[in-house]
Amino acid sequence: MNKKVIVKGLVGLMVIGTCFAGTIQIKGSDTIVNLSQRLAEEYGKTNKSVEISVTGGGSGTGISALIDNKADIANSSRTIKDSEIQKGKKNGNDIKEFTIGIDALSIILNPKNKITSLTIEQIGKIFKGEIVNWKEVGGADMPINLYGRQSNSGTFAFFREHVLQGEYSDKMNSMNGNSQIVESVKKDISGIGYVGVGYVVDNGKPINSVKIINVAQKTGETAYSPVDAKNIYSGKYPIARGLQQYTNNKPTGQIKEFIEFELSSAGQSIVKDEGFYPIDGDYKKSNLQNLK
Amino acid sequence: MLRKKITSAYLKNILFKNLFKISSLTSIIILLSLLVFLLKESAPMISEVPFSDFFLSRNWNPDGWNGEFYGILNILYSTLYVSALTMLISIPIGIFAAIFISELSPPLLKTILKPLIELLAGIPSVVIGFFGIVFIGPLIAKLFHQYNILSALNGAFLLSIMVLPTIISLSDDAITAVSDDLRHASLALGANRLEMIFTIVLPAAKSGIIASIMLGFGRAIGETMAVLMACGNALRFTGNIFDPIRTITATIAIELGEVAYYSTHYHALFGIGLVLFILAFIINNIAEMFIKKGHKLKC
């Protein structure tokens, strides 16, 4: 009898202990991981009672973890699939979406490549393996090497849906993260890759080690650069997307406070610092709806 | 007094005997439960993926745009391809190094060399993988005028670094174990040192050397991190050593994190894991066979 009481007491203490320690587990998108880390650090400076751990692994991995209750917040660079919302419901959770920033998916080439702009159709054909030599799009005569992401990546899924509308070439290198793609294209003069704009902008300026090309919606239309905020907010850059966070049900307590911080002007200035774009009107509205 | 001593010694004896027994049984139990677990988790796949779509298809694409595909041929081929390439690099180097260490090097050098080579085995594979991305890959690309850095050859070089300690160390043991009588007899009959090594010592140590090669091969097939980082992970079917490829281990490592539990994809990943397990099991058994044969010869 006594033993039971002691055990119960211990379990109780442990539960209370974890509540007080206040940890928030954030998991998912590699595109968002650095931004998320910065946001968590800045938030931690003024809120010492909460510990936020941020890990990557890919959008799919993050959403899987959220569904299995292994994460409090899932970072995702693609919007959640219906099937995933249903799985959450099965576990008794109503998954809520927050957009914490805007990303312009950037197409990068080696600086030695002459090409400065491509159309969505050309990029799609290149990654589908239908265009295999740079001379077919006006470049030098050399084979194209593709650097894409692994299938657990939200960027992989977004790019396939919005640019390829088909299957990736089986010759594409499947890289583990945005920075690996940047590193590879840096070294490979025939390489092409796609990464979040935060990975090619440093201190507000585009990096020199890779070339960020302009993208046009269709042949004959003007091509726009992803590193110019104007093109993003006007909708002229064709492959901009929201950077999402998902929670199980409406966030409460510390998770809610943290998300509010991310959406505040202080949080949004960090988003800008990291090379992404702060959210505007429509996103703000739907965020508020899911928060209140 | 005397009786007491005997009993305590006797008890200790029993205690330790059983301790050893339990320890050895534990490893068997772990192995068996692993096998049972793999079988159980992959079994539902049989009803969900037709046999021919699994074993006879080259298309592995569980999250494809045009549907789900679970063909193992390409990734199995790539696994064997990069392992075979590894063996092509590491067998000659490994055996020559073992001959040097056991037959030719001065004793002092041997006492330095052998621990150093065995230290290689202790380097974490993620460090070796990193080494491949920043150093070996670019070097290969430069030497052979290739554009891409991540390739089957890059992976094979990294795997060689991991496999060589096994091959060198075990081959050296096998060569050292050859009786000096044989060496002396062959020298006395007029053979020079090189002839002695190649016609007498190596054939006598053959089974130990083959066993070391098979164990190295098993290691190469099962290694994950280095090939994941260095090979580029393209799903294609290729015979070109400069092309990126994707192995079974890399496929599991990439996809297991996002897979929904108990989905077809989940079961299929355990299915390819089982294939890998069986492959490694067969290879290790062949190695074991050669080790036993070697023991018999020496007796």
Coordinates of C-alpha atoms in Angstrom, one line a residue:
Chain A
M1 CA 0.0 0.0 0.0
N2 CA 2.7 2.4 1.1
K3 CA 4.8 1.5 -2.0
K4 CA 1.9 2.4 -4.2
V5 CA 1.5 5.8 -2.7
I6 CA 5.2 6.4 -3.1
V7 CA 5.1 5.4 -6.8
K8 CA 2.1 7.5 -7.4
G9 CA 3.8 10.4 -5.7
L10 CA 6.9 10.0 -7.9
V11 CA 5.0 9.7 -11.1
G12 CA 3.1 12.9 -10.1
L13 CA 6.3 14.7 -9.3
M14 CA 7.7 13.7 -12.7
V15 CA 4.6 15.0 -14.5
I16 CA 4.7 18.3 -12.6
G17 CA 8.4 18.5 -13.3
T18 CA 8.0 18.2 -17.0
C19 CA 5.2 20.8 -17.0
F20 CA 7.4 23.3 -15.2
A21 CA 10.4 22.7 -17.3
G22 CA 8.2 23.8 -20.3
T23 CA 9.8 22.3 -23.4
I24 CA 8.4 23.0 -26.8
Q25 CA 9.5 20.4 -29.5
I26 CA 9.6 21.8 -33.0
K27 CA 10.4 19.4 -35.8
G28 CA 10.3 19.4 -39.6
S29 CA 11.3 21.4 -42.7
D30 CA 15.0 21.8 -43.3
T31 CA 14.1 25.1 -45.1
I32 CA 12.7 26.5 -41.9
V33 CA 15.1 25.0 -39.4
N34 CA 17.6 27.9 -39.2
L35 CA 14.8 30.5 -39.1
S36 CA 13.0 28.5 -36.4
Q37 CA 16.2 28.2 -34.4
R38 CA 16.8 31.9 -34.5
L39 CA 13.2 32.6 -33.5
A40 CA 13.6 30.2 -30.6
E41 CA 16.8 31.8 -29.4
E42 CA 15.4 35.3 -29.5
Y43 CA 12.3 34.2 -27.7
G44 CA 14.4 32.4 -25.1
K45 CA 16.2 35.6 -24.3
T46 CA 13.1 37.1 -22.7
N47 CA 11.3 33.9 -21.7
K48 CA 13.7 31.8 -19.7
S49 CA 11.1 29.4 -18.3
V50 CA 10.6 27.7 -21.6
E51 CA 13.0 25.5 -23.5
I52 CA 12.5 25.2 -27.2
S53 CA 14.2 22.4 -29.2
V54 CA 14.3 22.7 -32.9
T55 CA 15.2 19.8 -35.2
G56 CA 15.0 19.3 -39.0
G57 CA 14.4 16.1 -40.8
G58 CA 12.1 17.4 -43.5
S59 CA 8.5 18.6 -43.6
G60 CA 7.0 15.1 -44.0
T61 CA 9.0 14.0 -41.0
G62 CA 7.8 16.9 -38.9
I63 CA 4.1 16.4 -39.8
S64 CA 4.4 12.7 -39.1
A65 CA 5.9 13.5 -35.7
L66 CA 3.1 16.0 -35.0
I67 CA 0.4 13.4 -35.9
D68 CA 2.2 10.8 -33.6
N69 CA 2.3 13.5 -30.8
K70 CA 6.1 13.4 -30.8
A71 CA 6.3 17.1 -31.6
D72 CA 4.4 20.2 -30.5
I73 CA 4.9 22.2 -33.6
A74 CA 5.6 20.9 -37.1
N75 CA 7.6 23.1 -39.5
S76 CA 6.5 22.6 -43.1
S77 CA 7.5 24.2 -46.4
R78 CA 4.5 22.6 -48.1
T79 CA 0.9 22.8 -47.0
I80 CA -0.5 19.8 -45.2
K81 CA -2.1 17.0 -47.2
D82 CA -5.7 16.0 -46.6
S83 CA -4.6 12.5 -45.7
E84 CA -2.4 14.0 -42.9
I85 CA -5.3 16.1 -41.5
Q86 CA -7.4 12.9 -41.5
K87 CA -4.7 11.0 -39.6
G88 CA -4.6 13.8 -37.1
K89 CA -8.3 13.6 -36.6
K90 CA -8.1 9.8 -36.1
N91 CA -5.8 10.6 -33.1
G92 CA -8.3 13.1 -31.9
N93 CA -6.4 16.2 -33.0
D94 CA -7.6 19.1 -35.1
I95 CA -4.5 20.3 -36.9
K96 CA -4.1 24.1 -37.2
E97 CA -2.0 26.0 -39.7
F98 CA 0.1 29.1 -39.1
T99 CA 2.1 30.8 -41.8
I100 CA 5.2 32.4 -40.3
G101 CA 6.9 33.7 -43.4
I102 CA 7.1 33.6 -47.2
D103 CA 9.8 31.9 -49.2
A104 CA 10.7 32.4 -52.8
L105 CA 11.9 29.1 -54.0
S106 CA 15.2 30.0 -55.7
I107 CA 16.7 28.2 -58.7
I108 CA 20.5 28.2 -58.4
L109 CA 23.3 27.6 -60.9
N110 CA 27.0 27.6 -60.8
P111 CA 28.4 31.2 -61.3
K112 CA 30.3 29.9 -64.4
N113 CA 27.0 29.0 -66.1
K114 CA 26.0 31.8 -68.7
I115 CA 22.3 31.3 -68.2
T116 CA 20.5 34.0 -66.3
S117 CA 16.8 33.2 -66.6
L118 CA 14.6 30.2 -67.3
T119 CA 10.9 29.6 -67.6
I120 CA 8.9 27.4 -65.3
E121 CA 8.3 25.0 -68.2
Q122 CA 12.1 24.8 -68.9
I123 CA 12.9 24.2 -65.3
G124 CA 10.2 21.5 -65.1
K125 CA 11.6 19.8 -68.2
I126 CA 15.1 20.0 -66.8
F127 CA 14.1 18.3 -63.6
K128 CA 11.9 15.7 -65.3
G129 CA 14.9 14.7 -67.4
E130 CA 13.4 15.9 -70.7
I131 CA 16.1 18.6 -71.2
V132 CA 19.5 17.0 -70.4
N133 CA 22.0 19.4 -71.9
W134 CA 22.5 23.1 -71.2
K135 CA 22.7 23.9 -74.9
E136 CA 19.0 23.1 -75.2
V137 CA 18.2 26.2 -73.2
G138 CA 20.8 28.4 -74.7
G139 CA 23.8 27.5 -72.6
A140 CA 27.1 25.7 -73.1
D141 CA 27.3 22.2 -74.5
M142 CA 27.5 20.2 -71.3
P143 CA 25.2 17.7 -69.5
I144 CA 22.9 19.0 -66.8
N145 CA 23.4 17.7 -63.3
L146 CA 20.3 17.8 -61.1
Y147 CA 20.4 18.5 -57.4
G148 CA 17.1 18.0 -55.7
R149 CA 15.8 17.0 -52.3
Q150 CA 14.8 13.7 -50.7
S151 CA 11.2 12.6 -50.7
N152 CA 10.6 13.6 -47.0
S153 CA 11.2 17.2 -48.0
G154 CA 8.4 19.8 -48.3
T155 CA 10.4 21.6 -50.9
F156 CA 10.6 18.4 -52.9
A157 CA 6.9 18.0 -52.8
F158 CA 6.1 21.7 -53.5
F159 CA 8.5 21.9 -56.4
R160 CA 7.1 18.7 -58.0
E161 CA 3.5 20.0 -57.7
H162 CA 4.1 23.5 -58.9
V163 CA 6.9 23.3 -61.3
L164 CA 7.3 19.7 -62.6
Q165 CA 3.7 18.5 -62.7
G166 CA 5.3 15.1 -63.1
E167 CA 7.9 12.8 -61.9
Y168 CA 11.5 13.8 -61.1
S169 CA 14.2 12.4 -63.3
D170 CA 15.8 9.3 -61.7
K171 CA 19.2 10.9 -62.4
M172 CA 18.5 13.6 -59.8
N173 CA 20.8 13.6 -56.8
S174 CA 18.7 13.5 -53.6
M175 CA 20.3 15.8 -51.2
N176 CA 19.8 16.0 -47.5
G177 CA 19.1 19.7 -47.1
N178 CA 19.2 23.1 -48.7
S179 CA 22.8 23.9 -47.7
Q180 CA 23.9 20.6 -49.3
I181 CA 22.4 21.7 -52.6
V182 CA 24.1 25.1 -52.4
E183 CA 27.4 23.4 -51.6
S184 CA 27.1 21.0 -54.5
V185 CA 26.0 23.6 -57.1
K186 CA 28.9 25.8 -55.9
K187 CA 31.3 23.0 -56.9
D188 CA 29.6 21.7 -60.0
I189 CA 29.6 23.9 -63.1
S190 CA 26.9 21.9 -64.8
G191 CA 24.6 21.8 -61.7
I192 CA 21.2 23.2 -61.1
G193 CA 19.3 23.1 -57.8
Y194 CA 16.3 24.6 -55.9
V195 CA 16.5 26.0 -52.4
G196 CA 14.7 28.3 -50.0
V197 CA 15.6 32.0 -50.6
G198 CA 16.9 32.1 -47.0
Y199 CA 19.8 29.9 -48.0
V200 CA 21.1 32.2 -50.8
V201 CA 20.7 35.5 -49.0
D202 CA 23.2 36.5 -46.4
N203 CA 22.8 39.7 -44.4
G204 CA 20.2 40.9 -46.9
K205 CA 22.4 40.3 -49.9
P206 CA 22.4 37.5 -52.4
I207 CA 25.5 35.3 -52.0
N208 CA 28.1 35.2 -54.8
S209 CA 29.1 31.5 -54.7
V210 CA 26.0 30.5 -56.6
K211 CA 24.0 32.2 -59.3
I212 CA 20.3 32.9 -58.5
I213 CA 18.4 33.0 -61.8
N214 CA 15.3 34.9 -62.7
V215 CA 12.2 32.8 -63.4
A216 CA 9.4 33.6 -65.9
Q217 CA 5.9 32.0 -65.7
K218 CA 5.8 31.5 -69.5
T219 CA 8.0 31.8 -72.6
G220 CA 8.0 35.4 -73.7
E221 CA 7.0 36.8 -70.3
T222 CA 9.4 38.8 -68.1
A223 CA 11.5 36.8 -65.7
Y224 CA 11.6 37.9 -62.1
S225 CA 14.2 37.6 -59.4
P226 CA 13.4 35.9 -56.1
V227 CA 15.6 38.2 -54.0
D228 CA 13.5 41.3 -54.7
A229 CA 10.6 41.7 -52.2
K230 CA 8.5 43.6 -54.8
N231 CA 8.3 40.5 -57.0
I232 CA 7.1 38.4 -54.1
Y233 CA 4.4 40.6 -52.8
S234 CA 3.1 41.5 -56.3
G235 CA 2.9 37.8 -57.0
K236 CA 5.1 38.1 -60.1
Y237 CA 7.7 35.6 -58.9
P238 CA 6.0 32.3 -59.9
I239 CA 7.3 30.0 -57.2
A240 CA 6.8 31.8 -53.9
R241 CA 5.2 29.9 -51.0
G242 CA 4.2 30.1 -47.4
L243 CA 6.4 28.7 -44.6
Q244 CA 4.0 26.9 -42.4
Q245 CA 3.8 25.7 -38.8
Y246 CA 1.3 23.2 -37.6
T247 CA 0.0 22.4 -34.2
N248 CA -2.4 19.8 -32.8
N249 CA -5.6 21.8 -32.0
K250 CA -5.6 25.5 -31.1
P251 CA -2.3 26.3 -29.4
T252 CA -2.5 27.2 -25.7
G253 CA 0.0 28.3 -23.0
Q254 CA 3.6 28.6 -24.0
I255 CA 3.1 27.2 -27.5
K256 CA 0.6 30.0 -28.1
E257 CA 2.8 32.6 -26.7
F258 CA 5.7 31.4 -28.8
I259 CA 3.6 31.5 -32.0
E260 CA 2.3 35.0 -31.1
F261 CA 6.0 36.1 -30.8
E262 CA 6.8 34.6 -34.2
L263 CA 3.9 36.6 -35.8
S264 CA 4.7 39.8 -34.0
S265 CA 6.8 42.5 -35.6
A266 CA 9.8 41.4 -33.6
G267 CA 9.4 37.9 -34.9
Q268 CA 8.8 39.0 -38.5
S269 CA 11.9 41.2 -38.5
I270 CA 13.9 38.0 -37.7
V271 CA 12.1 36.3 -40.7
K272 CA 13.4 39.2 -42.8
D273 CA 16.9 38.9 -41.3
E274 CA 17.1 35.3 -42.2
G275 CA 16.4 36.1 -45.9
F276 CA 12.8 35.2 -46.1
Y277 CA 9.8 37.6 -46.5
P278 CA 7.5 38.8 -43.7
I279 CA 3.8 37.7 -44.0
D280 CA 1.2 40.0 -45.4
G281 CA -2.6 40.5 -45.3
D282 CA -4.2 37.2 -46.1
Y283 CA -1.8 35.1 -44.2
K284 CA -2.2 37.4 -41.2
K285 CA -6.0 36.9 -41.2
S286 CA -5.9 33.1 -41.3
N287 CA -3.2 33.1 -38.6
L288 CA -5.4 35.1 -36.3
Q289 CA -8.4 32.9 -36.9
N290 CA -6.4 29.8 -35.9
L291 CA -4.9 31.5 -32.9
K292 CA -8.2 32.8 -31.3
Chain B
M1 CA 36.9 -25.3 6.5
L2 CA 38.1 -27.2 3.5
R3 CA 34.6 -28.2 2.5
K4 CA 33.5 -24.6 2.7
K5 CA 36.2 -23.5 0.3
I6 CA 35.3 -26.1 -2.2
T7 CA 31.7 -25.1 -2.1
S8 CA 32.4 -21.5 -2.7
A9 CA 34.8 -22.3 -5.5
Y10 CA 32.1 -24.6 -6.9
L11 CA 29.4 -21.9 -6.6
K12 CA 31.6 -19.4 -8.3
N13 CA 32.2 -21.9 -11.1
I14 CA 28.6 -22.4 -11.7
L15 CA 27.8 -18.7 -11.4
F16 CA 30.3 -17.7 -14.1
K17 CA 29.5 -20.6 -16.3
N18 CA 25.9 -19.5 -16.4
L19 CA 26.9 -15.9 -16.8
F20 CA 28.8 -16.7 -19.9
K21 CA 26.0 -18.9 -21.1
I22 CA 23.5 -16.1 -20.6
S23 CA 25.7 -13.6 -22.4
S24 CA 26.1 -15.8 -25.4
L25 CA 22.4 -16.6 -25.4
T26 CA 21.5 -12.9 -25.3
S27 CA 23.2 -12.3 -28.6
I28 CA 21.3 -15.2 -30.2
I29 CA 18.0 -13.9 -28.7
I30 CA 18.7 -10.5 -30.0
L31 CA 19.5 -11.9 -33.5
L32 CA 16.3 -14.0 -33.5
S33 CA 14.1 -11.3 -32.2
L34 CA 15.5 -9.0 -34.9
L35 CA 14.6 -11.5 -37.5
V36 CA 11.1 -12.1 -36.1
F37 CA 10.6 -8.4 -35.9
L38 CA 11.7 -7.9 -39.5
L39 CA 9.5 -10.8 -40.7
K40 CA 6.5 -9.5 -38.8
E41 CA 6.8 -5.9 -40.0
S42 CA 7.4 -6.9 -43.6
A43 CA 4.9 -9.7 -43.8
P44 CA 1.8 -7.5 -44.7
M45 CA 3.7 -6.4 -47.7
I46 CA 3.2 -9.7 -49.4
S47 CA -0.5 -9.1 -49.7
E48 CA -0.1 -5.5 -50.6
V49 CA 2.7 -5.6 -53.2
P50 CA 2.7 -8.4 -55.8
F51 CA 5.8 -10.5 -55.7
S52 CA 6.9 -9.5 -59.2
D53 CA 6.4 -5.8 -58.5
F54 CA 8.9 -6.2 -55.6
F55 CA 11.5 -8.5 -56.9
L56 CA 11.4 -8.0 -60.6
S57 CA 10.8 -4.2 -60.9
R58 CA 13.5 -1.6 -61.1
N59 CA 11.2 1.3 -60.1
W60 CA 11.4 2.2 -56.4
N61 CA 9.3 5.3 -55.8
P62 CA 6.9 4.9 -52.9
D63 CA 5.9 8.6 -53.0
G64 CA 5.7 8.9 -56.8
W65 CA 3.8 11.4 -58.9
N66 CA 2.2 8.6 -60.9
G67 CA 1.6 6.2 -58.0
E68 CA 3.5 4.0 -55.6
F69 CA 6.3 1.7 -56.8
Y70 CA 8.2 -0.8 -54.7
G71 CA 10.7 -2.4 -57.0
I72 CA 13.9 -3.5 -55.3
L73 CA 16.1 -4.4 -58.3
N74 CA 17.7 -1.0 -58.7
I75 CA 18.6 -0.3 -55.1
L76 CA 19.7 -3.9 -54.6
Y77 CA 21.9 -3.7 -57.7
S78 CA 23.3 -0.4 -56.5
T79 CA 24.1 -1.8 -53.1
L80 CA 26.0 -4.8 -54.7
Y81 CA 27.6 -2.5 -57.3
V82 CA 29.1 -0.1 -54.8
S83 CA 30.2 -3.0 -52.5
A84 CA 31.8 -4.8 -55.4
L85 CA 33.6 -1.6 -56.4
T86 CA 34.8 -1.3 -52.8
M87 CA 36.2 -4.8 -52.8
L88 CA 38.0 -4.1 -56.1
I89 CA 39.8 -1.2 -54.4
S90 CA 40.3 -2.8 -51.0
I91 CA 41.2 -6.4 -51.7
P92 CA 44.6 -5.7 -53.4
I93 CA 45.5 -2.9 -51.0
G94 CA 44.4 -4.9 -48.0
I95 CA 46.3 -8.1 -48.9
F96 CA 49.4 -6.3 -49.9
A97 CA 49.3 -4.3 -46.7
A98 CA 48.8 -7.5 -44.7
I99 CA 51.8 -9.1 -46.4
F100 CA 53.9 -6.1 -45.8
I101 CA 53.0 -6.0 -42.1
S102 CA 53.4 -9.7 -41.4
E103 CA 56.3 -10.6 -43.6
L104 CA 58.3 -7.6 -44.7
S105 CA 58.1 -4.8 -42.2
P106 CA 60.6 -4.5 -39.4
P107 CA 59.1 -5.5 -36.0
L108 CA 59.1 -1.9 -34.7
L109 CA 57.2 -0.6 -37.7
K110 CA 54.7 -3.4 -37.3
T111 CA 54.0 -2.5 -33.7
I112 CA 53.2 1.0 -34.9
L113 CA 51.3 0.2 -38.2
K114 CA 48.9 -2.4 -36.9
P115 CA 47.3 -0.3 -34.1
L116 CA 47.1 2.6 -36.5
I117 CA 45.2 0.6 -39.1
E118 CA 42.9 -0.7 -36.5
L119 CA 42.3 2.8 -35.3
L120 CA 40.8 3.5 -38.8
A121 CA 38.0 1.2 -37.9
G122 CA 37.0 3.5 -35.1
I123 CA 36.4 6.6 -37.1
P124 CA 32.7 7.4 -37.1
S125 CA 31.2 6.9 -40.5
V126 CA 29.6 10.3 -40.5
V127 CA 33.1 11.8 -40.3
I128 CA 34.2 9.6 -43.2
G129 CA 31.1 10.7 -45.2
F130 CA 32.0 14.3 -44.6
F131 CA 35.5 13.6 -45.7
G132 CA 34.0 12.2 -48.9
I133 CA 31.9 15.3 -49.6
V134 CA 34.6 17.9 -49.1
F135 CA 37.7 16.0 -50.1
I136 CA 37.6 12.7 -52.0
G137 CA 34.5 13.6 -54.1
P138 CA 36.0 16.9 -55.5
L139 CA 39.3 15.1 -56.0
I140 CA 37.8 12.4 -58.1
A141 CA 35.8 14.9 -60.1
K142 CA 39.0 16.9 -60.8
L143 CA 41.2 13.9 -61.6
F144 CA 38.7 12.4 -64.0
H145 CA 37.2 15.6 -65.4
Q146 CA 33.7 14.9 -64.1
Y147 CA 31.2 17.6 -63.2
N148 CA 29.4 15.9 -60.3
I149 CA 31.1 15.2 -57.0
L150 CA 28.8 12.6 -55.5
S151 CA 29.2 9.2 -57.2
A152 CA 29.4 5.5 -56.7
L153 CA 33.2 5.7 -56.9
N154 CA 33.3 8.3 -54.1
G155 CA 31.2 6.0 -51.9
A156 CA 33.4 3.0 -52.8
F157 CA 36.5 4.9 -51.7
L158 CA 34.9 5.8 -48.4
L159 CA 33.7 2.2 -47.9
S160 CA 37.3 1.1 -48.6
I161 CA 38.5 3.2 -45.7
M162 CA 36.1 1.4 -43.4
V163 CA 36.6 -2.1 -44.8
L164 CA 40.4 -2.0 -45.0
P165 CA 41.1 -2.4 -41.3
T166 CA 39.0 -5.6 -41.2
I167 CA 40.8 -7.1 -44.2
I168 CA 44.3 -6.0 -43.2
S169 CA 44.0 -7.0 -39.6
L170 CA 42.4 -10.4 -40.2
S171 CA 44.6 -11.3 -43.2
D172 CA 47.7 -10.3 -41.1
D173 CA 46.5 -12.7 -38.4
A174 CA 46.0 -15.4 -40.9
I175 CA 49.4 -14.9 -42.5
T176 CA 51.2 -14.7 -39.2
A177 CA 49.5 -17.9 -38.1
V178 CA 51.2 -19.8 -40.9
S179 CA 53.8 -22.1 -39.4
D180 CA 57.5 -20.9 -39.6
D181 CA 58.4 -24.5 -40.5
L182 CA 56.8 -23.9 -43.9
R183 CA 58.7 -20.7 -44.4
H184 CA 62.0 -22.2 -43.4
A185 CA 61.5 -25.3 -45.6
S186 CA 60.7 -23.3 -48.7
L187 CA 63.7 -21.0 -48.2
A188 CA 65.9 -24.0 -47.6
L189 CA 64.7 -25.4 -50.9
G190 CA 66.0 -22.4 -52.7
A191 CA 62.9 -20.1 -53.0
N192 CA 63.5 -16.4 -52.6
R193 CA 61.4 -14.4 -50.2
L194 CA 58.8 -13.3 -52.8
E195 CA 58.4 -16.9 -54.1
M196 CA 58.0 -18.0 -50.5
I197 CA 55.2 -15.5 -49.8
F198 CA 53.3 -16.1 -53.0
T199 CA 53.7 -19.9 -53.4
I200 CA 53.8 -21.1 -49.8
V201 CA 52.5 -18.5 -47.2
L202 CA 49.6 -17.0 -49.1
P203 CA 48.1 -20.4 -50.2
A204 CA 48.4 -21.6 -46.6
A205 CA 46.7 -18.5 -45.2
K206 CA 44.1 -18.6 -48.0
S207 CA 41.0 -19.4 -45.9
G208 CA 41.7 -16.7 -43.4
I209 CA 42.3 -14.1 -46.1
I210 CA 39.0 -15.1 -47.9
A211 CA 37.2 -14.9 -44.6
S212 CA 38.5 -11.4 -44.0
I213 CA 37.4 -10.3 -47.4
M214 CA 33.9 -11.7 -46.9
L215 CA 33.6 -9.9 -43.5
G216 CA 34.7 -6.7 -45.2
F217 CA 32.1 -7.3 -47.9
G218 CA 29.4 -7.7 -45.3
R219 CA 30.4 -4.4 -43.7
A220 CA 30.3 -2.6 -47.0
I221 CA 26.8 -3.9 -47.8
G222 CA 25.4 -2.8 -44.5
E223 CA 27.1 0.6 -44.1
T224 CA 24.7 3.5 -44.3
M225 CA 25.9 6.9 -43.3
A226 CA 28.9 7.2 -45.6
V227 CA 27.1 6.0 -48.7
L228 CA 24.1 8.2 -47.8
M229 CA 26.3 11.2 -47.8
A230 CA 28.7 10.4 -50.6
C231 CA 26.8 8.6 -53.3
G232 CA 24.2 11.3 -54.4
N233 CA 21.2 8.9 -53.9
A234 CA 19.9 9.1 -57.5
L235 CA 17.5 6.2 -58.2
R236 CA 18.8 5.4 -61.6
F237 CA 20.3 2.1 -62.9
T238 CA 23.8 2.7 -64.0
G239 CA 27.1 1.0 -64.7
N240 CA 29.1 4.2 -64.7
I241 CA 31.3 4.6 -61.6
F242 CA 31.0 8.4 -61.8
D243 CA 27.2 8.4 -61.6
P244 CA 25.3 8.9 -58.4
I245 CA 23.4 5.8 -57.1
R246 CA 21.2 4.9 -54.2
T247 CA 21.7 1.9 -52.0
I248 CA 19.2 -0.1 -49.8
T249 CA 20.6 1.3 -46.6
A250 CA 20.4 4.9 -47.9
T251 CA 16.8 4.3 -49.0
I252 CA 15.8 3.1 -45.5
A253 CA 17.6 6.0 -43.8
I254 CA 16.0 8.6 -46.1
E255 CA 12.5 7.2 -46.0
L256 CA 11.9 5.7 -42.6
G257 CA 11.6 9.1 -40.9
E258 CA 8.6 10.3 -42.8
V259 CA 6.8 7.0 -43.4
A260 CA 3.3 6.6 -41.8
Y261 CA 3.3 3.6 -39.5
Y262 CA 1.8 0.4 -40.8
S263 CA 1.4 1.8 -44.4
T264 CA 2.5 -0.2 -47.4
H265 CA 5.5 2.0 -47.6
Y266 CA 6.4 1.2 -44.0
H267 CA 6.1 -2.6 -44.6
A268 CA 8.1 -2.3 -47.8
L269 CA 11.0 -0.6 -46.0
F270 CA 11.1 -3.5 -43.6
G271 CA 10.9 -5.8 -46.6
I272 CA 14.1 -4.3 -48.2
G273 CA 15.6 -4.4 -44.7
L274 CA 14.9 -8.1 -44.5
V275 CA 16.5 -8.6 -47.9
L276 CA 19.6 -6.8 -46.6
F277 CA 19.6 -8.9 -43.5
I278 CA 19.5 -12.1 -45.4
L279 CA 22.3 -10.9 -47.7
A280 CA 24.5 -10.0 -44.8
F281 CA 23.7 -13.3 -43.1
I282 CA 24.7 -15.4 -46.1
I283 CA 27.9 -13.4 -46.5
N284 CA 28.9 -13.8 -42.9
N285 CA 28.2 -17.5 -43.0
I286 CA 30.4 -17.9 -46.0
A287 CA 33.1 -16.0 -44.0
E288 CA 32.5 -18.3 -41.0
M289 CA 32.8 -21.4 -43.3
F290 CA 36.3 -20.2 -44.5
I291 CA 37.4 -19.4 -41.0
K292 CA 36.5 -23.0 -39.9
K293 CA 38.2 -24.4 -42.9
G294 CA 41.4 -22.5 -42.0
H295 CA 41.3 -23.9 -38.4
K296 CA 41.1 -27.4 -39.8
L297 CA 44.1 -27.0 -42.0
K298 CA 46.2 -25.8 -39.2
C299 CA 45.4 -28.7 -36.8

